[in-house]
Amino acid sequence: MPWSEAFLRSQAAPAAPTAAGERVISYTHALAEALALALEIDPRVFVLGQGVNDPVGMFGLTTGLAARFGARRVFDTPLSEDAMTGICTGAAMQGQRPVLLHNRPDFLLLTFSQLVNHAAKVHYMDRGRHRVPMVVWAAIGRGWGSGPQHSQAIHGLLLSVPGLKLVLPGTPHDAKGLMLAAIADNNPVVILEHRWLMKASAAVPEGIYRVPIGKGVYRRRGSDLSIVGTSHTLHLALRALDSAACAGISADVIDLRTVKPLDEDIILESVARTGRLLVVDPGWSLGGVCAEVGCLVAERGFDLLRAPIRRVGLPDAPAPAGFALEQAYYPNEVTLAAAIRGLCG
Amino acid sequence: MSAPVRYSYAGTGYSPGDLSGYAPEFLLRLYREMLRIRRIEERIEARYHEDQMKSPIHLVIGQEAISVGACSALAREDAIYLSHRTHGNYLAKGGDLKAMMSELYCRKNGCAGSVGGSMHLFDVDAGVAGSSAIVAGSVPIAVGHALAAQQRGTGQVVGVFFGDAGVEEGVFWESLNFAVLHQLPVLFFCENNFYSVCSPLTVRQPEGVEIHRKATAFGANTMLVDGTNVLRVHGAVRSAVAAARAGRGPQFLELQAYRWRGHGGAGDDSKSGYRSTDEAAQWRQYCPVAGFGDLLRAQGLLDPDLHENMESGIAAEIDAAFEHAINSPDPDPEEITRFVYSP
Ligand SMILES: Cc1ncc(C[n+]2csc(CCOP(=O)(O)OP(=O)(O)O)c2C)c(N)n1
């Protein structure tokens, strides 16, 4: 099953080659380390969520944290997603730095009143008198019956909300560095991890470092097209690029890492060199990151384009639960390779 | 066709016994503050038709005793959070009148720089920490403030005001449950005026299930209070504050009073038929301000000179606040994109 270690490892991002002496740890371990470091250096930080102190410890992110930092700083919550979001907002307004963990982004849909109507607007509405330094974290699910209500990547819905920052890390290094950056940020930051990346292992520096929010990064340099995207879908695109079907095609591959604020410069700079754009994202294509990045390039980089923009996100349908349907629903190496070839053909 | 009288005043009015134990200056201060709120609301109402206050308003006339009774039992360092019906609670806690009027007149120097409007009054220095135009929206935020106070050991208590419809929102119960679970120093002030816009309580909550009893079932300490009697409110809130400060957890007060005016805007809209004009008239006999003034007069604490003094002082303050607001500049368009993100 997809949550088994073996399956997740097989799906996880291929480990980048590590230099001698670099420490290789798992994605979850990197996140756990980020939380522990944040709790250690800043007494204002506290971590909460459903089951953070249970034996599973939120995928292992919070295992042992309560024993180390005490139940006042790491605690389980009632199943009251909207109120917990507002409670974190209120505490953050007083200078605390809550990190609110959810199993799945689907549950964030119950929090839109506090997240969108309040957390995102407090600083604006009271003209900077309060800040809302809080982190809301959740892991996107996929497969094994997760289905319509346990696999939604909802960042597209939040993309148009002023006041929020949206982060989708793709590597253990970035997961840790972006978590630390989000906790240090003075705004509400939503981090959506992808469950299928969380068993990857890669080089992760020890100690504190922060990956800047709002900055994308080149995963590869090439000349035929720009593949711009996030999270697990970008990993699939990388695999597609490496497959025989894409032999001879060289691509710029940009991991946005943050979709709000969007690193517009890196996208336009790349498209200026390649003239072709493929946008990939684990969310729906319609009105989401795919649409926004496509629109950005159409608006500001139209003259740079040699071919129509292509997007590969999810179709305008909920995620089906069953295996056969799910195979057809999600993009995969084959469909992504076809999209890449199609663009360059 | 007029609606039946559904909600009758169930209290006992002001009685001389209410005064015992209070210093005359304190009683006069309570009276003056209620009178001040009443006069401010009346002035806003009188000038609303000019269309210069381009902001929705939710007048608190009839509910002044709740604001003044509750806020007079809180310390300045204690914080309160408001709903959409902000004016009375903001003023009673010490919110700046000029900043409020400028906000209503959409001026640059309004308390929210004209991005908030009348439903978003706040004055952090006076402990008016925030408000929300989303019904029950500020409830979890107040609970979060209390959580921070507990985590940091500040000794602060946090009050949150909301209407009877506030307890129809899921987030209210989620918040109350968490506050009880963590024994947070929060005071829940439910201003039960029996209506949500034009919908009476009877079409929204089952009859016979009293609001405060529902909160009791959640494990909060609860009280039902006559919200037209400033001393009953003050006494109840004072004991609630003491309990919350002593670590005895959340306190829930259902305060019953009547909104004399329409839900929003100027004037009484009872003639439209959603509530009985007799009902409104009955409640007006239990005016929180005049009733208290009569009692103070009967006890020899308030004479015509003193009253006249209060009235003229209040009128001068209101004149100045309106003049200040009307003559203040509009905000610059650049303000629109300021403070979207914090550095
Ligand atoms: C979540 C939400 N639903 C509906 C409204 C529209 N609305 C604004 S005030 C109000 C009445 C609320 O009644 P109550 O909470 O009893 O307060 P009151 O107006 O009586 O002071 C309504 C329905 C809103 N602002 N927020």
mmCIF file with all atom_site columns, N, CA and C in Angstrom, chain A residues 7-63:
data_model
loop_
_atom_site.group_PDB
_atom_site.id
_atom_site.type_symbol
_atom_site.label_atom_id
_atom_site.label_alt_id
_atom_site.label_comp_id
_atom_site.label_asym_id
_atom_site.label_entity_id
_atom_site.label_seq_id
_atom_site.pdbx_PDB_ins_code
_atom_site.Cartn_x
_atom_site.Cartn_y
_atom_site.Cartn_z
_atom_site.occupancy
_atom_site.B_iso_or_equiv
_atom_site.pdbx_formal_charge
_atom_site.auth_seq_id
_atom_site.auth_comp_id
_atom_site.auth_asym_id
_atom_site.auth_atom_id
_atom_site.pdbx_PDB_model_num
ATOM 1   N N  . PHE A 1 7  ? 6.927  1.435  -0.507 1.00 0.00 ? 7  PHE A N  1
ATOM 2   C CA . PHE A 1 7  ? 6.266  2.123  -1.615 1.00 0.00 ? 7  PHE A CA 1
ATOM 3   C C  . PHE A 1 7  ? 6.660  3.592  -1.660 1.00 0.00 ? 7  PHE A C  1
ATOM 4   N N  . LEU A 1 8  ? 6.609  4.222  -0.515 1.00 0.00 ? 8  LEU A N  1
ATOM 5   C CA . LEU A 1 8  ? 6.913  5.657  -0.502 1.00 0.00 ? 8  LEU A CA 1
ATOM 6   C C  . LEU A 1 8  ? 8.353  5.907  -0.930 1.00 0.00 ? 8  LEU A C  1
ATOM 7   N N  . ARG A 1 9  ? 9.258  5.027  -0.491 1.00 0.00 ? 9  ARG A N  1
ATOM 8   C CA . ARG A 1 9  ? 10.657 5.191  -0.914 1.00 0.00 ? 9  ARG A CA 1
ATOM 9   C C  . ARG A 1 9  ? 10.745 5.077  -2.428 1.00 0.00 ? 9  ARG A C  1
ATOM 10  N N  . SER A 1 10 ? 9.998  4.116  -2.973 1.00 0.00 ? 10 SER A N  1
ATOM 11  C CA . SER A 1 10 ? 10.095 3.901  -4.420 1.00 0.00 ? 10 SER A CA 1
ATOM 12  C C  . SER A 1 10 ? 9.544  5.106  -5.184 1.00 0.00 ? 10 SER A C  1
ATOM 13  N N  . GLN A 1 11 ? 8.585  5.792  -4.574 1.00 0.00 ? 11 GLN A N  1
ATOM 14  C CA . GLN A 1 11 ? 7.992  6.950  -5.235 1.00 0.00 ? 11 GLN A CA 1
ATOM 15  C C  . GLN A 1 11 ? 8.782  8.227  -4.962 1.00 0.00 ? 11 GLN A C  1
ATOM 16  N N  . ALA A 1 12 ? 9.580  8.172  -3.913 1.00 0.00 ? 12 ALA A N  1
ATOM 17  C CA . ALA A 1 12 ? 10.228 9.397  -3.457 1.00 0.00 ? 12 ALA A CA 1
ATOM 18  C C  . ALA A 1 12 ? 11.217 9.899  -4.490 1.00 0.00 ? 12 ALA A C  1
ATOM 19  N N  . ALA A 1 13 ? 11.528 11.148 -4.355 1.00 0.00 ? 13 ALA A N  1
ATOM 20  C CA . ALA A 1 13 ? 12.460 11.774 -5.284 1.00 0.00 ? 13 ALA A CA 1
ATOM 21  C C  . ALA A 1 13 ? 13.780 11.025 -5.282 1.00 0.00 ? 13 ALA A C  1
ATOM 22  N N  . PRO A 1 14 ? 14.359 10.836 -6.443 1.00 0.00 ? 14 PRO A N  1
ATOM 23  C CA . PRO A 1 14 ? 15.676 10.209 -6.463 1.00 0.00 ? 14 PRO A CA 1
ATOM 24  C C  . PRO A 1 14 ? 16.660 11.114 -5.730 1.00 0.00 ? 14 PRO A C  1
ATOM 25  N N  . ALA A 1 15 ? 17.447 10.514 -4.880 1.00 0.00 ? 15 ALA A N  1
ATOM 26  C CA . ALA A 1 15 ? 18.374 11.327 -4.097 1.00 0.00 ? 15 ALA A CA 1
ATOM 27  C C  . ALA A 1 15 ? 19.398 11.975 -5.010 1.00 0.00 ? 15 ALA A C  1
ATOM 28  N N  . ALA A 1 16 ? 19.585 13.249 -4.797 1.00 0.00 ? 16 ALA A N  1
ATOM 29  C CA . ALA A 1 16 ? 20.614 13.937 -5.568 1.00 0.00 ? 16 ALA A CA 1
ATOM 30  C C  . ALA A 1 16 ? 21.969 13.398 -5.116 1.00 0.00 ? 16 ALA A C  1
ATOM 31  N N  . PRO A 1 17 ? 22.915 13.385 -6.012 1.00 0.00 ? 17 PRO A N  1
ATOM 32  C CA . PRO A 1 17 ? 24.229 12.897 -5.600 1.00 0.00 ? 17 PRO A CA 1
ATOM 33  C C  . PRO A 1 17 ? 24.762 13.736 -4.445 1.00 0.00 ? 17 PRO A C  1
ATOM 34  N N  . THR A 1 18 ? 25.301 13.081 -3.461 1.00 0.00 ? 18 THR A N  1
ATOM 35  C CA . THR A 1 18 ? 25.767 13.825 -2.296 1.00 0.00 ? 18 THR A CA 1
ATOM 36  C C  . THR A 1 18 ? 27.281 13.895 -2.295 1.00 0.00 ? 18 THR A C  1
ATOM 37  N N  . ALA A 1 19 ? 27.745 15.025 -1.875 1.00 0.00 ? 19 ALA A N  1
ATOM 38  C CA . ALA A 1 19 ? 29.193 15.194 -1.769 1.00 0.00 ? 19 ALA A CA 1
ATOM 39  C C  . ALA A 1 19 ? 29.688 14.436 -0.549 1.00 0.00 ? 19 ALA A C  1
ATOM 40  N N  . ALA A 1 20 ? 30.943 14.122 -0.556 1.00 0.00 ? 20 ALA A N  1
ATOM 41  C CA . ALA A 1 20 ? 31.509 13.375 0.561  1.00 0.00 ? 20 ALA A CA 1
ATOM 42  C C  . ALA A 1 20 ? 31.304 14.154 1.851  1.00 0.00 ? 20 ALA A C  1
ATOM 43  N N  . GLY A 1 21 ? 30.901 13.437 2.891  1.00 0.00 ? 21 GLY A N  1
ATOM 44  C CA . GLY A 1 21 ? 30.758 14.085 4.194  1.00 0.00 ? 21 GLY A CA 1
ATOM 45  C C  . GLY A 1 21 ? 29.403 14.707 4.426  1.00 0.00 ? 21 GLY A C  1
ATOM 46  N N  . GLU A 1 22 ? 28.570 14.789 3.387  1.00 0.00 ? 22 GLU A N  1
ATOM 47  C CA . GLU A 1 22 ? 27.231 15.358 3.584  1.00 0.00 ? 22 GLU A CA 1
ATOM 48  C C  . GLU A 1 22 ? 26.360 14.362 4.339  1.00 0.00 ? 22 GLU A C  1
ATOM 49  N N  . ARG A 1 23 ? 25.505 14.924 5.187  1.00 0.00 ? 23 ARG A N  1
ATOM 50  C CA . ARG A 1 23 ? 24.639 14.064 5.979  1.00 0.00 ? 23 ARG A CA 1
ATOM 51  C C  . ARG A 1 23 ? 23.354 13.787 5.210  1.00 0.00 ? 23 ARG A C  1
ATOM 52  N N  . VAL A 1 24 ? 23.002 12.523 5.076  1.00 0.00 ? 24 VAL A N  1
ATOM 53  C CA . VAL A 1 24 ? 21.767 12.177 4.374  1.00 0.00 ? 24 VAL A CA 1
ATOM 54  C C  . VAL A 1 24 ? 20.720 11.754 5.399  1.00 0.00 ? 24 VAL A C  1
ATOM 55  N N  . ILE A 1 25 ? 19.591 12.463 5.395  1.00 0.00 ? 25 ILE A N  1
ATOM 56  C CA . ILE A 1 25 ? 18.502 12.061 6.289  1.00 0.00 ? 25 ILE A CA 1
ATOM 57  C C  . ILE A 1 25 ? 17.183 12.079 5.521  1.00 0.00 ? 25 ILE A C  1
ATOM 58  N N  . SER A 1 26 ? 16.141 11.531 6.162  1.00 0.00 ? 26 SER A N  1
ATOM 59  C CA . SER A 1 26 ? 14.854 11.456 5.465  1.00 0.00 ? 26 SER A CA 1
ATOM 60  C C  . SER A 1 26 ? 14.133 12.803 5.539  1.00 0.00 ? 26 SER A C  1
ATOM 61  N N  . TYR A 1 27 ? 13.193 12.942 4.637  1.00 0.00 ? 27 TYR A N  1
ATOM 62  C CA . TYR A 1 27 ? 12.342 14.132 4.556  1.00 0.00 ? 27 TYR A CA 1
ATOM 63  C C  . TYR A 1 27 ? 11.668 14.412 5.911  1.00 0.00 ? 27 TYR A C  1
ATOM 64  N N  . THR A 1 28 ? 11.054 13.372 6.468  1.00 0.00 ? 28 THR A N  1
ATOM 65  C CA . THR A 1 28 ? 10.350 13.542 7.747  1.00 0.00 ? 28 THR A CA 1
ATOM 66  C C  . THR A 1 28 ? 11.325 13.921 8.853  1.00 0.00 ? 28 THR A C  1
ATOM 67  N N  . HIS A 1 29 ? 12.460 13.279 8.826  1.00 0.00 ? 29 HIS A N  1
ATOM 68  C CA . HIS A 1 29 ? 13.481 13.590 9.819  1.00 0.00 ? 29 HIS A CA 1
ATOM 69  C C  . HIS A 1 29 ? 13.901 15.067 9.698  1.00 0.00 ? 29 HIS A C  1
ATOM 70  N N  . ALA A 1 30 ? 14.017 15.523 8.455  1.00 0.00 ? 30 ALA A N  1
ATOM 71  C CA . ALA A 1 30 ? 14.406 16.927 8.229  1.00 0.00 ? 30 ALA A CA 1
ATOM 72  C C  . ALA A 1 30 ? 13.360 17.872 8.828  1.00 0.00 ? 30 ALA A C  1
ATOM 73  N N  . LEU A 1 31 ? 12.089 17.521 8.634  1.00 0.00 ? 31 LEU A N  1
ATOM 74  C CA . LEU A 1 31 ? 11.020 18.355 9.191  1.00 0.00 ? 31 LEU A CA 1
ATOM 75  C C  . LEU A 1 31 ? 11.015 18.300 10.715 1.00 0.00 ? 31 LEU A C  1
ATOM 76  N N  . ALA A 1 32 ? 11.195 17.101 11.249 1.00 0.00 ? 32 ALA A N  1
ATOM 77  C CA . ALA A 1 32 ? 11.221 16.955 12.713 1.00 0.00 ? 32 ALA A CA 1
ATOM 78  C C  . ALA A 1 32 ? 12.360 17.791 13.287 1.00 0.00 ? 32 ALA A C  1
ATOM 79  N N  . GLU A 1 33 ? 13.479 17.771 12.590 1.00 0.00 ? 33 GLU A N  1
ATOM 80  C CA . GLU A 1 33 ? 14.635 18.536 13.049 1.00 0.00 ? 33 GLU A CA 1
ATOM 81  C C  . GLU A 1 33 ? 14.329 20.039 13.037 1.00 0.00 ? 33 GLU A C  1
ATOM 82  N N  . ALA A 1 34 ? 13.631 20.481 11.991 1.00 0.00 ? 34 ALA A N  1
ATOM 83  C CA . ALA A 1 34 ? 13.266 21.898 11.908 1.00 0.00 ? 34 ALA A CA 1
ATOM 84  C C  . ALA A 1 34 ? 12.395 22.296 13.099 1.00 0.00 ? 34 ALA A C  1
ATOM 85  N N  . LEU A 1 35 ? 11.410 21.464 13.411 1.00 0.00 ? 35 LEU A N  1
ATOM 86  C CA . LEU A 1 35 ? 10.514 21.795 14.529 1.00 0.00 ? 35 LEU A CA 1
ATOM 87  C C  . LEU A 1 35 ? 11.294 21.829 15.843 1.00 0.00 ? 35 LEU A C  1
ATOM 88  N N  . ALA A 1 36 ? 12.150 20.845 16.043 1.00 0.00 ? 36 ALA A N  1
ATOM 89  C CA . ALA A 1 36 ? 12.917 20.790 17.298 1.00 0.00 ? 36 ALA A CA 1
ATOM 90  C C  . ALA A 1 36 ? 13.828 22.015 17.423 1.00 0.00 ? 36 ALA A C  1
ATOM 91  N N  . LEU A 1 37 ? 14.470 22.378 16.333 1.00 0.00 ? 37 LEU A N  1
ATOM 92  C CA . LEU A 1 37 ? 15.360 23.549 16.375 1.00 0.00 ? 37 LEU A CA 1
ATOM 93  C C  . LEU A 1 37 ? 14.574 24.819 16.683 1.00 0.00 ? 37 LEU A C  1
ATOM 94  N N  . ALA A 1 38 ? 13.410 24.942 16.036 1.00 0.00 ? 38 ALA A N  1
ATOM 95  C CA . ALA A 1 38 ? 12.599 26.151 16.250 1.00 0.00 ? 38 ALA A CA 1
ATOM 96  C C  . ALA A 1 38 ? 12.138 26.232 17.703 1.00 0.00 ? 38 ALA A C  1
ATOM 97  N N  . LEU A 1 39 ? 11.733 25.093 18.263 1.00 0.00 ? 39 LEU A N  1
ATOM 98  C CA . LEU A 1 39 ? 11.296 25.074 19.668 1.00 0.00 ? 39 LEU A CA 1
ATOM 99  C C  . LEU A 1 39 ? 12.457 25.421 20.591 1.00 0.00 ? 39 LEU A C  1
ATOM 100 N N  . GLU A 1 40 ? 13.635 24.970 20.199 1.00 0.00 ? 40 GLU A N  1
ATOM 101 C CA . GLU A 1 40 ? 14.814 25.163 21.025 1.00 0.00 ? 40 GLU A CA 1
ATOM 102 C C  . GLU A 1 40 ? 15.240 26.632 21.079 1.00 0.00 ? 40 GLU A C  1
ATOM 103 N N  . ILE A 1 41 ? 15.235 27.277 19.924 1.00 0.00 ? 41 ILE A N  1
ATOM 104 C CA . ILE A 1 41 ? 15.813 28.629 19.895 1.00 0.00 ? 41 ILE A CA 1
ATOM 105 C C  . ILE A 1 41 ? 14.807 29.717 20.237 1.00 0.00 ? 41 ILE A C  1
ATOM 106 N N  . ASP A 1 42 ? 13.514 29.405 20.200 1.00 0.00 ? 42 ASP A N  1
ATOM 107 C CA . ASP A 1 42 ? 12.537 30.474 20.383 1.00 0.00 ? 42 ASP A CA 1
ATOM 108 C C  . ASP A 1 42 ? 11.401 30.030 21.302 1.00 0.00 ? 42 ASP A C  1
ATOM 109 N N  . PRO A 1 43 ? 11.355 30.579 22.511 1.00 0.00 ? 43 PRO A N  1
ATOM 110 C CA . PRO A 1 43 ? 10.327 30.153 23.472 1.00 0.00 ? 43 PRO A CA 1
ATOM 111 C C  . PRO A 1 43 ? 8.911  30.508 23.032 1.00 0.00 ? 43 PRO A C  1
ATOM 112 N N  . ARG A 1 44 ? 8.788  31.350 22.005 1.00 0.00 ? 44 ARG A N  1
ATOM 113 C CA . ARG A 1 44 ? 7.443  31.733 21.546 1.00 0.00 ? 44 ARG A CA 1
ATOM 114 C C  . ARG A 1 44 ? 6.835  30.675 20.642 1.00 0.00 ? 44 ARG A C  1
ATOM 115 N N  . VAL A 1 45 ? 7.658  29.761 20.162 1.00 0.00 ? 45 VAL A N  1
ATOM 116 C CA . VAL A 1 45 ? 7.158  28.739 19.236 1.00 0.00 ? 45 VAL A CA 1
ATOM 117 C C  . VAL A 1 45 ? 6.416  27.656 20.006 1.00 0.00 ? 45 VAL A C  1
ATOM 118 N N  . PHE A 1 46 ? 5.235  27.264 19.518 1.00 0.00 ? 46 PHE A N  1
ATOM 119 C CA . PHE A 1 46 ? 4.607  26.041 20.015 1.00 0.00 ? 46 PHE A CA 1
ATOM 120 C C  . PHE A 1 46 ? 3.989  25.289 18.851 1.00 0.00 ? 46 PHE A C  1
ATOM 121 N N  . VAL A 1 47 ? 3.873  23.971 19.050 1.00 0.00 ? 47 VAL A N  1
ATOM 122 C CA . VAL A 1 47 ? 3.466  23.074 17.970 1.00 0.00 ? 47 VAL A CA 1
ATOM 123 C C  . VAL A 1 47 ? 2.207  22.346 18.405 1.00 0.00 ? 47 VAL A C  1
ATOM 124 N N  . LEU A 1 48 ? 1.188  22.349 17.564 1.00 0.00 ? 48 LEU A N  1
ATOM 125 C CA . LEU A 1 48 ? -0.063 21.696 17.951 1.00 0.00 ? 48 LEU A CA 1
ATOM 126 C C  . LEU A 1 48 ? -0.746 21.076 16.738 1.00 0.00 ? 48 LEU A C  1
ATOM 127 N N  . GLY A 1 49 ? -1.602 20.132 17.005 1.00 0.00 ? 49 GLY A N  1
ATOM 128 C CA . GLY A 1 49 ? -2.325 19.465 15.927 1.00 0.00 ? 49 GLY A CA 1
ATOM 129 C C  . GLY A 1 49 ? -2.918 18.171 16.435 1.00 0.00 ? 49 GLY A C  1
ATOM 130 N N  . GLN A 1 50 ? -3.795 17.618 15.611 1.00 0.00 ? 50 GLN A N  1
ATOM 131 C CA . GLN A 1 50 ? -4.485 16.398 16.026 1.00 0.00 ? 50 GLN A CA 1
ATOM 132 C C  . GLN A 1 50 ? -3.520 15.215 16.013 1.00 0.00 ? 50 GLN A C  1
ATOM 133 N N  . GLY A 1 51 ? -3.243 14.699 17.198 1.00 0.00 ? 51 GLY A N  1
ATOM 134 C CA . GLY A 1 51 ? -2.400 13.513 17.283 1.00 0.00 ? 51 GLY A CA 1
ATOM 135 C C  . GLY A 1 51 ? -0.912 13.790 17.334 1.00 0.00 ? 51 GLY A C  1
ATOM 136 N N  . VAL A 1 52 ? -0.512 15.019 17.593 1.00 0.00 ? 52 VAL A N  1
ATOM 137 C CA . VAL A 1 52 ? 0.939  15.281 17.610 1.00 0.00 ? 52 VAL A CA 1
ATOM 138 C C  . VAL A 1 52 ? 1.660  14.495 18.707 1.00 0.00 ? 52 VAL A C  1
ATOM 139 N N  . ASN A 1 53 ? 0.907  14.128 19.751 1.00 0.00 ? 53 ASN A N  1
ATOM 140 C CA . ASN A 1 53 ? 1.553  13.356 20.818 1.00 0.00 ? 53 ASN A CA 1
ATOM 141 C C  . ASN A 1 53 ? 1.174  11.886 20.795 1.00 0.00 ? 53 ASN A C  1
ATOM 142 N N  . ASP A 1 54 ? 0.562  11.438 19.710 1.00 0.00 ? 54 ASP A N  1
ATOM 143 C CA . ASP A 1 54 ? 0.198  10.020 19.652 1.00 0.00 ? 54 ASP A CA 1
ATOM 144 C C  . ASP A 1 54 ? 1.401  9.214  19.147 1.00 0.00 ? 54 ASP A C  1
ATOM 145 N N  . PRO A 1 55 ? 1.275  7.895  19.145 1.00 0.00 ? 55 PRO A N  1
ATOM 146 C CA . PRO A 1 55 ? 2.445  7.081  18.769 1.00 0.00 ? 55 PRO A CA 1
ATOM 147 C C  . PRO A 1 55 ? 2.936  7.349  17.346 1.00 0.00 ? 55 PRO A C  1
ATOM 148 N N  . VAL A 1 56 ? 2.037  7.783  16.474 1.00 0.00 ? 56 VAL A N  1
ATOM 149 C CA . VAL A 1 56 ? 2.455  8.035  15.093 1.00 0.00 ? 56 VAL A CA 1
ATOM 150 C C  . VAL A 1 56 ? 3.191  9.384  14.995 1.00 0.00 ? 56 VAL A C  1
ATOM 151 N N  . GLY A 1 57 ? 2.804  10.327 15.870 1.00 0.00 ? 57 GLY A N  1
ATOM 152 C CA . GLY A 1 57 ? 3.520  11.609 15.922 1.00 0.00 ? 57 GLY A CA 1
ATOM 153 C C  . GLY A 1 57 ? 3.494  12.356 14.607 1.00 0.00 ? 57 GLY A C  1
ATOM 154 N N  . MET A 1 58 ? 2.308  12.450 13.997 1.00 0.00 ? 58 MET A N  1
ATOM 155 C CA . MET A 1 58 ? 2.170  13.243 12.767 1.00 0.00 ? 58 MET A CA 1
ATOM 156 C C  . MET A 1 58 ? 3.254  12.853 11.751 1.00 0.00 ? 58 MET A C  1
ATOM 157 N N  . PHE A 1 59 ? 3.134  11.644 11.267 1.00 0.00 ? 59 PHE A N  1
ATOM 158 C CA . PHE A 1 59 ? 4.090  11.081 10.289 1.00 0.00 ? 59 PHE A CA 1
ATOM 159 C C  . PHE A 1 59 ? 5.514  10.995 10.853 1.00 0.00 ? 59 PHE A C  1
ATOM 160 N N  . GLY A 1 60 ? 5.674  11.230 12.145 1.00 0.00 ? 60 GLY A N  1
ATOM 161 C CA . GLY A 1 60 ? 7.017  11.217 12.717 1.00 0.00 ? 60 GLY A CA 1
ATOM 162 C C  . GLY A 1 60 ? 7.617  12.603 12.898 1.00 0.00 ? 60 GLY A C  1
ATOM 163 N N  . LEU A 1 61 ? 6.874  13.614 12.494 1.00 0.00 ? 61 LEU A N  1
ATOM 164 C CA . LEU A 1 61 ? 7.391  14.985 12.634 1.00 0.00 ? 61 LEU A CA 1
ATOM 165 C C  . LEU A 1 61 ? 7.529  15.405 14.089 1.00 0.00 ? 61 LEU A C  1
ATOM 166 N N  . THR A 1 62 ? 6.620  14.884 14.928 1.00 0.00 ? 62 THR A N  1
ATOM 167 C CA . THR A 1 62 ? 6.551  15.406 16.299 1.00 0.00 ? 62 THR A CA 1
ATOM 168 C C  . THR A 1 62 ? 6.942  14.365 17.345 1.00 0.00 ? 62 THR A C  1
ATOM 169 N N  . THR A 1 63 ? 7.392  13.212 16.891 1.00 0.00 ? 63 THR A N  1
ATOM 170 C CA . THR A 1 63 ? 7.737  12.151 17.832 1.00 0.00 ? 63 THR A CA 1
ATOM 171 C C  . THR A 1 63 ? 8.805  12.646 18.818 1.00 0.00 ? 63 THR A C  1
#
